[in-house]
XYZ file of C-alpha atoms in Angstrom:
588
model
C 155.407 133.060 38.816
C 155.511 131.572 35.180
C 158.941 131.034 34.019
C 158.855 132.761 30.552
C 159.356 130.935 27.373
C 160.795 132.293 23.696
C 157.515 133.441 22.781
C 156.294 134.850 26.102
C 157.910 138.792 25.320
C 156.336 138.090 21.769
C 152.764 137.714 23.200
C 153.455 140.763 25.549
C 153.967 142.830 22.218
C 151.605 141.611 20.736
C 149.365 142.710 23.206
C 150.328 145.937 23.232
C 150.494 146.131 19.161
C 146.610 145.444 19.236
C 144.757 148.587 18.726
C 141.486 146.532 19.800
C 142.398 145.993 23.613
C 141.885 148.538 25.878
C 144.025 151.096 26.435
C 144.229 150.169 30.584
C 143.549 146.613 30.956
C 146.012 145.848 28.957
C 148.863 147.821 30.499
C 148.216 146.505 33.886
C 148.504 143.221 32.248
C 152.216 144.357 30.663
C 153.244 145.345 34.187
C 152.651 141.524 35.287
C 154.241 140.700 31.986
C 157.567 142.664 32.505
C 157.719 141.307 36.404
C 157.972 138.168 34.685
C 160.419 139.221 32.116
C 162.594 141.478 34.151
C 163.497 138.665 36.778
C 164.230 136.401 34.085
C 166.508 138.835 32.334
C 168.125 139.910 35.973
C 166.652 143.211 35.932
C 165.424 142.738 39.362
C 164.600 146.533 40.359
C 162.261 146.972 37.665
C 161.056 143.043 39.115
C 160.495 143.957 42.334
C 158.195 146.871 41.454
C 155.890 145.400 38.876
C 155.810 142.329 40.736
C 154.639 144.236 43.869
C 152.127 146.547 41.780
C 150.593 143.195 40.280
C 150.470 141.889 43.608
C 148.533 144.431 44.915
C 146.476 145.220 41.959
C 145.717 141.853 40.490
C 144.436 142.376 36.597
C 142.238 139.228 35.520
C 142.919 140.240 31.891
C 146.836 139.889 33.116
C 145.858 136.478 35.058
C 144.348 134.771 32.342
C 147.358 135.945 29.676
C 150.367 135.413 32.237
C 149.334 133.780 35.411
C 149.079 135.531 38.583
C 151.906 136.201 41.411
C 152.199 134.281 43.472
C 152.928 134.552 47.833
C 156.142 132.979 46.892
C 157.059 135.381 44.274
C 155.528 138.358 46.815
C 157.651 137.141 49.457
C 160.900 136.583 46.901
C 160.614 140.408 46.189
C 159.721 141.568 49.708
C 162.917 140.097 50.702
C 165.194 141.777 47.567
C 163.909 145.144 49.152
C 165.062 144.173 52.602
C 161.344 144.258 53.718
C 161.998 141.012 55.767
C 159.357 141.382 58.638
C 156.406 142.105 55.388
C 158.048 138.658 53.805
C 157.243 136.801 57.299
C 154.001 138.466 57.653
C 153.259 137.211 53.928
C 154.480 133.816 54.888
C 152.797 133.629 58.692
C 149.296 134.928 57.949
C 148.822 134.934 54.032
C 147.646 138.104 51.885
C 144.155 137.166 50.413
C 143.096 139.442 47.457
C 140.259 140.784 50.646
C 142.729 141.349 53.035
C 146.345 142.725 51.293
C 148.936 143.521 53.399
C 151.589 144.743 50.949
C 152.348 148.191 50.886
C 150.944 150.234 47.717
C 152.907 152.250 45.144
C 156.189 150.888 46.418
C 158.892 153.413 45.008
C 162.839 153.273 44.597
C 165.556 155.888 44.334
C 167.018 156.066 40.682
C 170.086 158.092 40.246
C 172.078 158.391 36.491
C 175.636 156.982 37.528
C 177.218 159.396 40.087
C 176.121 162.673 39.113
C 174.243 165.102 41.190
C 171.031 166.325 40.807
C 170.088 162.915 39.028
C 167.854 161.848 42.214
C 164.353 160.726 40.994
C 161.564 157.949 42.786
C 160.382 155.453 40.267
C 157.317 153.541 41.405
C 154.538 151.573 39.083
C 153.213 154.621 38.212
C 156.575 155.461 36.048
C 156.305 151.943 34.644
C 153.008 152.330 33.709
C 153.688 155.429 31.735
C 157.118 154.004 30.213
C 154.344 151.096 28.444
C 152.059 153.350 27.255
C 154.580 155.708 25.648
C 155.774 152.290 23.930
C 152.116 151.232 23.358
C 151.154 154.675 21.337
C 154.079 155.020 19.673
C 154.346 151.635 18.255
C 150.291 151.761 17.078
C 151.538 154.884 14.762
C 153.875 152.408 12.913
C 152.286 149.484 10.426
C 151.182 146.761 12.490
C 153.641 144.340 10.768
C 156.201 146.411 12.730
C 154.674 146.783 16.072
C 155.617 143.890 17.326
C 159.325 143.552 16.916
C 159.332 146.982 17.536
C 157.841 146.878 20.756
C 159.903 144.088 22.058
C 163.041 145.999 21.531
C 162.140 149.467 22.557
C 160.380 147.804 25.929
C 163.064 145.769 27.414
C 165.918 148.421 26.513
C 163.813 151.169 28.398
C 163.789 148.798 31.135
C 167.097 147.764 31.335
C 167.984 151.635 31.271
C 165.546 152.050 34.021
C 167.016 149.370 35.983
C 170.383 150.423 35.756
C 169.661 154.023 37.333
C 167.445 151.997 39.858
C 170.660 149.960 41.007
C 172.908 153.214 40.936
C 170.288 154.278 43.257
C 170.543 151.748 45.162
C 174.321 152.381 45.795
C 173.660 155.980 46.617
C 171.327 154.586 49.314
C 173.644 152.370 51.057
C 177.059 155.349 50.630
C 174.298 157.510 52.785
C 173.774 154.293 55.287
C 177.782 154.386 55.313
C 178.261 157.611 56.096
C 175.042 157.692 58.722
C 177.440 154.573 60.114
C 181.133 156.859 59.801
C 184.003 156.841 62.505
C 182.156 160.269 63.834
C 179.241 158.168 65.050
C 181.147 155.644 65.819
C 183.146 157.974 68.492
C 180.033 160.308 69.564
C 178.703 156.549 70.814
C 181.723 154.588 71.835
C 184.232 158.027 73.298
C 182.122 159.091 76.317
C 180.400 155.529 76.892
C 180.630 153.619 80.221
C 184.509 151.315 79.917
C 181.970 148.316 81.275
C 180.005 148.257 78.237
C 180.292 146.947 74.887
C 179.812 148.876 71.421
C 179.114 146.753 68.016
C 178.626 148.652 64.924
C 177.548 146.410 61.842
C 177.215 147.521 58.361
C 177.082 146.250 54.711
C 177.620 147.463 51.372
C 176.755 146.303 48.530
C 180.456 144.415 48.238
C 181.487 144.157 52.210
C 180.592 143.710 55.056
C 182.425 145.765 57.809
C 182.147 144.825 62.029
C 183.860 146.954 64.507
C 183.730 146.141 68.258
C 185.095 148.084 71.623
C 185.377 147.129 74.605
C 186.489 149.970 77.121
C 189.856 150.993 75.561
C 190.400 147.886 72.878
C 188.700 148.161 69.382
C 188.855 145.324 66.343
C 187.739 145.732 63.331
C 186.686 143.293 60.266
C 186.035 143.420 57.149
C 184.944 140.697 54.725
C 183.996 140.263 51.076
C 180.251 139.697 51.401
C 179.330 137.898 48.184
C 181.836 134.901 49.161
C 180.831 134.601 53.240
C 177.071 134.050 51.775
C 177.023 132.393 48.609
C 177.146 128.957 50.238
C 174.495 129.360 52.047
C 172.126 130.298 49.122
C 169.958 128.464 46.884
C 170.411 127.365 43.609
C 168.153 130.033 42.289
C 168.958 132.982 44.575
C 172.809 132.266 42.873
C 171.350 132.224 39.490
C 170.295 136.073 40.062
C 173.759 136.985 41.166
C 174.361 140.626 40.545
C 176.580 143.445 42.150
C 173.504 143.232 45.506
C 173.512 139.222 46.039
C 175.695 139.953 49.429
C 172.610 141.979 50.637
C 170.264 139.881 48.875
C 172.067 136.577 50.613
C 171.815 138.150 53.968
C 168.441 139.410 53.392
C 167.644 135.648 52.667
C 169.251 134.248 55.775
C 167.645 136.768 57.986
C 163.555 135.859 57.155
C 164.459 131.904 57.135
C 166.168 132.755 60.669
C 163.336 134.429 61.888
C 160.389 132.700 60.408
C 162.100 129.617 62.099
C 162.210 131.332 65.352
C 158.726 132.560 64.872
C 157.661 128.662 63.723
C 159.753 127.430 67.121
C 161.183 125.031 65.273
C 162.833 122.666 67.512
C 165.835 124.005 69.238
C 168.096 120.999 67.685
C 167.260 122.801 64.087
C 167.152 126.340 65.721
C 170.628 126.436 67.480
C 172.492 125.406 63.881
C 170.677 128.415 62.500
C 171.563 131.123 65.674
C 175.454 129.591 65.765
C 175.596 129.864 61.698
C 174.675 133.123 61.878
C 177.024 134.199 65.425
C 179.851 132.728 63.474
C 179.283 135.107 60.532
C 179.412 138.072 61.778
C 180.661 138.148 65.351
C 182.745 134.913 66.272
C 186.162 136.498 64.799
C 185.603 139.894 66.945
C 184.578 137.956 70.182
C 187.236 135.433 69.941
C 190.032 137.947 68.823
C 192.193 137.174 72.040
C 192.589 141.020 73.174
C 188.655 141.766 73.006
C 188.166 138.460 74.608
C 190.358 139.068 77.635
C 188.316 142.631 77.864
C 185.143 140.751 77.699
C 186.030 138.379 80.629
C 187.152 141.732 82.819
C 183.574 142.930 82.318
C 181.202 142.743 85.412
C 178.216 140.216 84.873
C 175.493 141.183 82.628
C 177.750 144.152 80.588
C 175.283 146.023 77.959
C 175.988 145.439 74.372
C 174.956 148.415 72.104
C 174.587 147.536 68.545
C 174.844 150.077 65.442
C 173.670 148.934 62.257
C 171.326 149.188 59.379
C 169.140 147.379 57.103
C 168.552 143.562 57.529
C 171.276 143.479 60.078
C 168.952 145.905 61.968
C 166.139 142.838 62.028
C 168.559 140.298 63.415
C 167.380 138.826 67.424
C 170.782 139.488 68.375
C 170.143 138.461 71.898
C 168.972 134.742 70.595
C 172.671 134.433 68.648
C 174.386 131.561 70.185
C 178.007 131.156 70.389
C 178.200 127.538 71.498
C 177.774 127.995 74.979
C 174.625 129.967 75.115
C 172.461 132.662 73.767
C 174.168 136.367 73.896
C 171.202 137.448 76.181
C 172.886 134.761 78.819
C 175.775 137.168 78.923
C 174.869 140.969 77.670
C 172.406 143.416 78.190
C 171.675 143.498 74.190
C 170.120 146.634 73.460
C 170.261 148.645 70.057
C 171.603 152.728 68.987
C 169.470 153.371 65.729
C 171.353 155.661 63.252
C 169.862 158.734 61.786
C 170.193 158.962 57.930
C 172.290 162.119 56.711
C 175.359 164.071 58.028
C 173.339 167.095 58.533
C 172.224 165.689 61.582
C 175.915 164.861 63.309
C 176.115 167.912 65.104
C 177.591 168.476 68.714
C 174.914 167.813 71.391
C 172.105 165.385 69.197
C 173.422 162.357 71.039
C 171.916 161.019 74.329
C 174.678 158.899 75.797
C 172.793 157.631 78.633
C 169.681 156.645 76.882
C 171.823 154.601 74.325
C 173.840 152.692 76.565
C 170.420 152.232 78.706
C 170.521 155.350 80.641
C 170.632 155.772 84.325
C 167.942 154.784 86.097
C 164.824 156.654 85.669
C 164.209 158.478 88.985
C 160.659 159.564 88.888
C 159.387 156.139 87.413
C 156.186 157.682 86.823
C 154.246 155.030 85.039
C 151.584 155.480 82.275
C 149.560 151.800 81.467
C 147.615 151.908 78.473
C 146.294 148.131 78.148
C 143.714 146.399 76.246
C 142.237 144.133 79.035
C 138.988 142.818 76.889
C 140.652 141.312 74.052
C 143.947 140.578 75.301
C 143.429 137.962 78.286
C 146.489 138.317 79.896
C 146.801 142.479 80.169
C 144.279 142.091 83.399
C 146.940 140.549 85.462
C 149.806 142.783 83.769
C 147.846 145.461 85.246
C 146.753 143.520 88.849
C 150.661 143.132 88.972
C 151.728 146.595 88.114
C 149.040 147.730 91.361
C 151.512 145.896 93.435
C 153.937 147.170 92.895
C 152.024 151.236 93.030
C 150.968 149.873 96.301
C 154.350 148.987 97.138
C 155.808 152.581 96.403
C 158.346 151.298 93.238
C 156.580 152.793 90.640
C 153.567 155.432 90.428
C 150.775 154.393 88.263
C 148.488 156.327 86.236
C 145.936 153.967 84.108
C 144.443 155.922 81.548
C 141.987 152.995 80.738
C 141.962 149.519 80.157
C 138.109 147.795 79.621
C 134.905 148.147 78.084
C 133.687 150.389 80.900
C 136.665 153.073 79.750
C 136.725 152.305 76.268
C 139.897 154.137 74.778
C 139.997 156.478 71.248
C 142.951 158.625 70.110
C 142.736 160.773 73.026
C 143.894 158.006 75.764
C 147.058 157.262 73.176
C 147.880 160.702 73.535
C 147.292 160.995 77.132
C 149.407 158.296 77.768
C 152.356 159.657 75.776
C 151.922 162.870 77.706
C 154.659 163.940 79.747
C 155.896 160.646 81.838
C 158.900 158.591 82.508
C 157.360 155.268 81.313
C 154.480 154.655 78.777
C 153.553 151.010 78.076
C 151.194 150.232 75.574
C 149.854 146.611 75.752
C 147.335 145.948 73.051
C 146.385 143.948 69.075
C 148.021 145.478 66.176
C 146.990 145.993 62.691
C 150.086 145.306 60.338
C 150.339 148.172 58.097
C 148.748 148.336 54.752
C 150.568 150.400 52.624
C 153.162 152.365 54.637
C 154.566 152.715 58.366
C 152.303 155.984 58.702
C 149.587 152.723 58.555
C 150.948 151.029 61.928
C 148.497 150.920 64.022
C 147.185 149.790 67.401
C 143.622 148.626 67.622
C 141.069 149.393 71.000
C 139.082 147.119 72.453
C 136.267 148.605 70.884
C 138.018 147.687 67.116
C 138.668 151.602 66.054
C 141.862 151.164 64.436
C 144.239 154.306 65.631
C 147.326 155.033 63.912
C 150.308 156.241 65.375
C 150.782 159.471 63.285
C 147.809 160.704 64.367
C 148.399 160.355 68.037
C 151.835 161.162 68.204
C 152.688 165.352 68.863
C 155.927 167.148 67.904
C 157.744 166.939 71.207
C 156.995 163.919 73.213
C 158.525 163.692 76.754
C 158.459 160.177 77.688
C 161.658 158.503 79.317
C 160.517 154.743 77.426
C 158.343 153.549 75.956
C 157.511 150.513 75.795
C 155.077 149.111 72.493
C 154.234 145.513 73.763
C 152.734 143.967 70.776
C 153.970 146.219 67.822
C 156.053 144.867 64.630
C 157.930 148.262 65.082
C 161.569 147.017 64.793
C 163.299 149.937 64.482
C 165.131 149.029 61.022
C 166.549 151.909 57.892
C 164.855 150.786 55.012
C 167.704 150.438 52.975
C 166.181 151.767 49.724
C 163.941 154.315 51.711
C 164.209 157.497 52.439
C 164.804 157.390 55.424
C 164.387 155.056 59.054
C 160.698 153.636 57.894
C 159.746 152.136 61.674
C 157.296 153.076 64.074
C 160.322 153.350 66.301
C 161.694 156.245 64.079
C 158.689 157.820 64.370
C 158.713 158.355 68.088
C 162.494 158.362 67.930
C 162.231 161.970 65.575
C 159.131 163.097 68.154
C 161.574 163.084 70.996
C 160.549 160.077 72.688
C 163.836 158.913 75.010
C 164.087 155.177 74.003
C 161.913 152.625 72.689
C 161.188 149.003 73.461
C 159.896 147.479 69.939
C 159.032 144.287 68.924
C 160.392 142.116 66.055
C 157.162 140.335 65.350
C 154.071 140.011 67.295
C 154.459 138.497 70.451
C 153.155 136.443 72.461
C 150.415 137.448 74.979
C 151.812 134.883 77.776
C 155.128 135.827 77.622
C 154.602 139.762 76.802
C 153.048 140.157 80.492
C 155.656 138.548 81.944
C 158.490 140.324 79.865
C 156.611 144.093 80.776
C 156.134 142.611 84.544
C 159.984 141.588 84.684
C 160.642 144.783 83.367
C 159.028 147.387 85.618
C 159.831 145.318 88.405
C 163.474 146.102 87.510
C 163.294 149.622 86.844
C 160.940 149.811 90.165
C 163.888 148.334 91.664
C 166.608 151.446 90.075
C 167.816 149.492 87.295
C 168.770 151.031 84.283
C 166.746 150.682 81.066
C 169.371 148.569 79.562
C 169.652 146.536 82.968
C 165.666 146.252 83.350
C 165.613 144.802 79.688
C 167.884 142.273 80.047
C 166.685 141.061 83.215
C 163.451 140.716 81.529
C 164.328 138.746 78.675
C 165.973 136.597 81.147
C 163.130 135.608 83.732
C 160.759 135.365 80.500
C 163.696 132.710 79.172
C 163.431 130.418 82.827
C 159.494 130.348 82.463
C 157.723 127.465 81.722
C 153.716 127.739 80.815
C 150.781 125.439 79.879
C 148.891 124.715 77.515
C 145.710 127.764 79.029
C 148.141 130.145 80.104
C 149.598 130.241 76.188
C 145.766 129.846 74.729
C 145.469 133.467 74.145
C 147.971 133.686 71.100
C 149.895 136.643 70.292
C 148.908 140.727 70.428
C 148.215 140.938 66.511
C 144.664 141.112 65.005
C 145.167 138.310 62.866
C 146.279 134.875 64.181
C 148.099 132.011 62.452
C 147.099 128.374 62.985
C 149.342 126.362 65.513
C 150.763 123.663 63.776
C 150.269 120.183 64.996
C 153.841 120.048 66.796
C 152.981 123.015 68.719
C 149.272 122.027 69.712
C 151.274 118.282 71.157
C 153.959 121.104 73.170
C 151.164 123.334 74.478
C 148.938 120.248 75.745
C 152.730 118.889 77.796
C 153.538 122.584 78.359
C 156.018 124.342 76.968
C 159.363 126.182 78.274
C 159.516 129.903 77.581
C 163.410 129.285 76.550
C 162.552 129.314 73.227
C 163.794 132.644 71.321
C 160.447 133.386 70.525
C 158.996 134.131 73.597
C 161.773 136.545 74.666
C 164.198 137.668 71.435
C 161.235 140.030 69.772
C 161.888 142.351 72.609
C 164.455 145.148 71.500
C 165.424 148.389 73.684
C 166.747 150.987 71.203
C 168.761 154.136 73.174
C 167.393 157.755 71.374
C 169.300 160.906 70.426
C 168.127 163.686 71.991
């Protein structure tokens, strides 16, 4: 993005004081203009929004006044928003002007201060109007005026509309708060299993709060966000400090975290990242000597249910390394999604046993769905999962898998018809302009989203989307939860196992093998996942076996260090093989 100069808001105005240019062109080149402007000035809401807009509507009138955006400046405002896993796609895959992959007419809450009845959504379309007010009213004064006029009128409209964008943004995280209060914390932690282990993360826009329990011993920490992060942030991330750099900061750490494990950077770099990140926000609550002693009471392989929100909701918790090893070398790690509002907190919405992993699931009816033409590995998911039908663990139902069977809308909703496990294996188109656009693709290429597959009351014990980018993450200036995982969570679909990125196809067959081997064997969900994310981790494969790249439509390049590990084989330790996979417990 072009850092603006003294004159740059003049040239703007003077744009818009010209009564020649047309009336459209040249307010979709202002909206590129005030991007620029607004992140120099620290208005960053208003930023984020025009810079997405121009992003996804380039204007070569704008382009040849300003510049254009940039992926870097794309991916700098994906991340402001929390949108982490669009940042990596950005960064992974690129977003040519033929192929975007940035969600249209991105829209924040604005609320005036405190005061009720102040909500509003402000998206590009607002902006848009706010310049062309400006724009008329400034062409009725003499054109010596405009310009000066203009400038002033422009940038205090969008400070104002920045401010009630940030005092949105507050309102936003109080609701994650109170979505995260002590009564959730007890529905979860009060009638849970004393063997297993309860973590509830959240962050303000000041603090950041942890709270662990162990059977009957709870600690709880809170720290000043800003402080814990600001070392760890670059020069220019601390030149845009405002009241949200804590989130910001974190937000930061998380995609550099990730797009490192996605990379597989060596573990020598990788490790300083996982145990950087352990020590923020969970070495003081492990190590605090009473929760420690309760930890080493625990059977082997306890489950560790995380609460949280936001970024912290996109972390590979299981790949966090304490010194000793990854947390998936001593926990179950599996995830309780909150639900956004108080209205829902009623007696009986909670599903104990699914969050904590549930009891085993005693039909283990099983319902395969897998794409065996285009993905070369779902063919011996599929011989494997015969086995074990043969072998009277599980009862299998393929609802079709090839060419010969070719699958539409109907076989998605067949196979989330009435069973105790449905497991999806297939590509996946990253969503265009919203999670309604998540969507799985057949072997045939038809494109099928999930909204229009998925019915009001779905009875399905997991489910298990092998392939997705579905983490199951609150869009903290949303709505509400914006995941595929909320969307099956809010159709009644018991729990969910998501992926953080797209995964390998190599290791996804062995991670769904692993894991209905376990639950063919009575383990619990939480118990099966764990296990899985285990054998995956003692794997080692060649160079053929990982040929077949991951279960997205669009591949990235291997870089040169990876095509040298893939030709000496590689071991599956790595965190990206096995961390993607997340198990998140329902309420009923």
């Amino acid at each position: 993005m072009a850092q603006p100069d003294a004159a740059f808001l003049t040239r703007m105005a003077a744009m818009l004081a010209s009564s020649s240019e047309t009336g459209e062109a040249v307010v979709e080149a202002a909206v590129l203009a005030l991007a620029i402007i607004a992140a120099e000035r620290r208005l960053h809401y208003v930023a984020q929004i025009c810079t997405l807009a121009a992003y996804e509507n380039p204007s070569e009138t704008a382009k040849e006044v300003f510049g254009a955006i940039s992926d870097t400046d794309l991916i700098n405002a994906l991340i402001f928003g929390q949108r982490v896993n669009e940042a990596i796609h950005v960064k992974l895959y690129g977003a040519s002007a033929n192929e975007r992959t940035v969600p249209a007419n991105t829209r924040l809450p604005a609320r005036l201060f405190n005061l009720p009845k102040t909500d509003r959504w402000v998206g590009v379309d607002d902006i848009r109007q706010l310049i062309s007010e400006v724009r008329a009213k400034a062409l009725l004064l003499p054109a010596k005026r405009r310009i000066a006029w203009i400038e002033h009128k422009l940038i205090g409209k969008a400070a104002s509309l920045n401010a009630r964008l940030r005092d949105g943004a507050l309102m936003q995280i109080q609701r994650h708060a109170m979505a995260l209060n002590e009564m959730y914390w007890r529905r979860i932690t009060g009638y849970a299993p004393k063997d297993s282990v309860h973590l509830r993360l959240h962050c303000s826009s000041a603090f950041l709060e942890a709270t662990i329990r162990v059977g009957g011993i709870a600690f709880k920490r809170r720290v000043f966000v800003q402080k814990i992060i600001f070392d760890q942030l670059s020069s220019e991330e601390r030149s845009a400090a405002d009241s949200h750099m804590g989130l910001r900061g974190l937000a930061s750490i998380v995609f550099h975290l990730n797009l490192a494990i996605h990379e597989r950077r060596p573990m020598d770099q990788l490790n300083s990242a996982l145990k950087g990140l352990y020590d923020l926000l969970l070495r003081e609550l492990f190590d605090h000597p009473e929760v420690a002693a309760a930890l080493a009471a625990l059977p082997a392989y306890p489950t560790l249910t995380i609460a949280t929100h936001a970024v912290l909701a996109i972390i590979p918790y299981a790949a966090l390394h304490d010194g000793d090893g990854f947390l998936a070398e001593r926990f179950n790690v599996v995830f309780a999604p909150i639900i956004p509002g108080g209205a829902d907190f009623i007696d009986g919405l909670v599903d104990f046993d699914s969050i904590v992993g549930g009891e085993p699931l005693a039909g283990r009816g099983v319902k395969v769905l897998a794409d065996t033409l285009t993905l070369p590995q779902a063919r011996y998911e599929l011989d494997h999962y015969r086995q074990l039908d043969d072998a009277g663990a599980i009862r299998l139902s393929e609802i079709a898998s090839d060419r010969s069977r070719p699958w539409n809308r109907d076989s998605v909703r067949q196979l989330l018809d009435a069973t105790d496990i449905a497991l999806l294996s297939a590509h996946v188109a990253a969503p265009r302009t919203a999670i309604e656009e998540a969507a799985i693709v057949s072997p045939l290429g038809e494109t099928i989203r999930f909204v229009d597959v998925i019915a009001s009351d779905q009875q399905v014990g997991l489910l298990v989307l092998s392939g997705c980018v579905s983490v199951g993450t609150t869009d903290w200036l949303g709505a509400g939860e914006n995941s595929v995982v909320a969307l099956f969570r809010l159709h009644g679909v018991g729990s969910i196992i998501a992926t953080l990125w797209p995964v390998n196809d190599f290791a996804a067959r062995h991670y769904n093998q692993a894991l209905l081997t376990a639950l063919g064997q009575g383990m619990s969900r939480a118990q099966a996942h764990g296990d899985a994310q285990r054998s995956v981790m003692s794997m080692i494969a060649t160079r053929d076996q990982l040929r077949s790249g991951e279960r997205i439509v669009r591949q990235r390049a291997a870089s040169a260090a990876e095509r040298i590990k893939r030709e000496e084989g590689v071991s599956l330790s790595h965190p990206y093989y096995w961390s993607g996979f997340s198990l998140y417990g329902m309420w009923s």
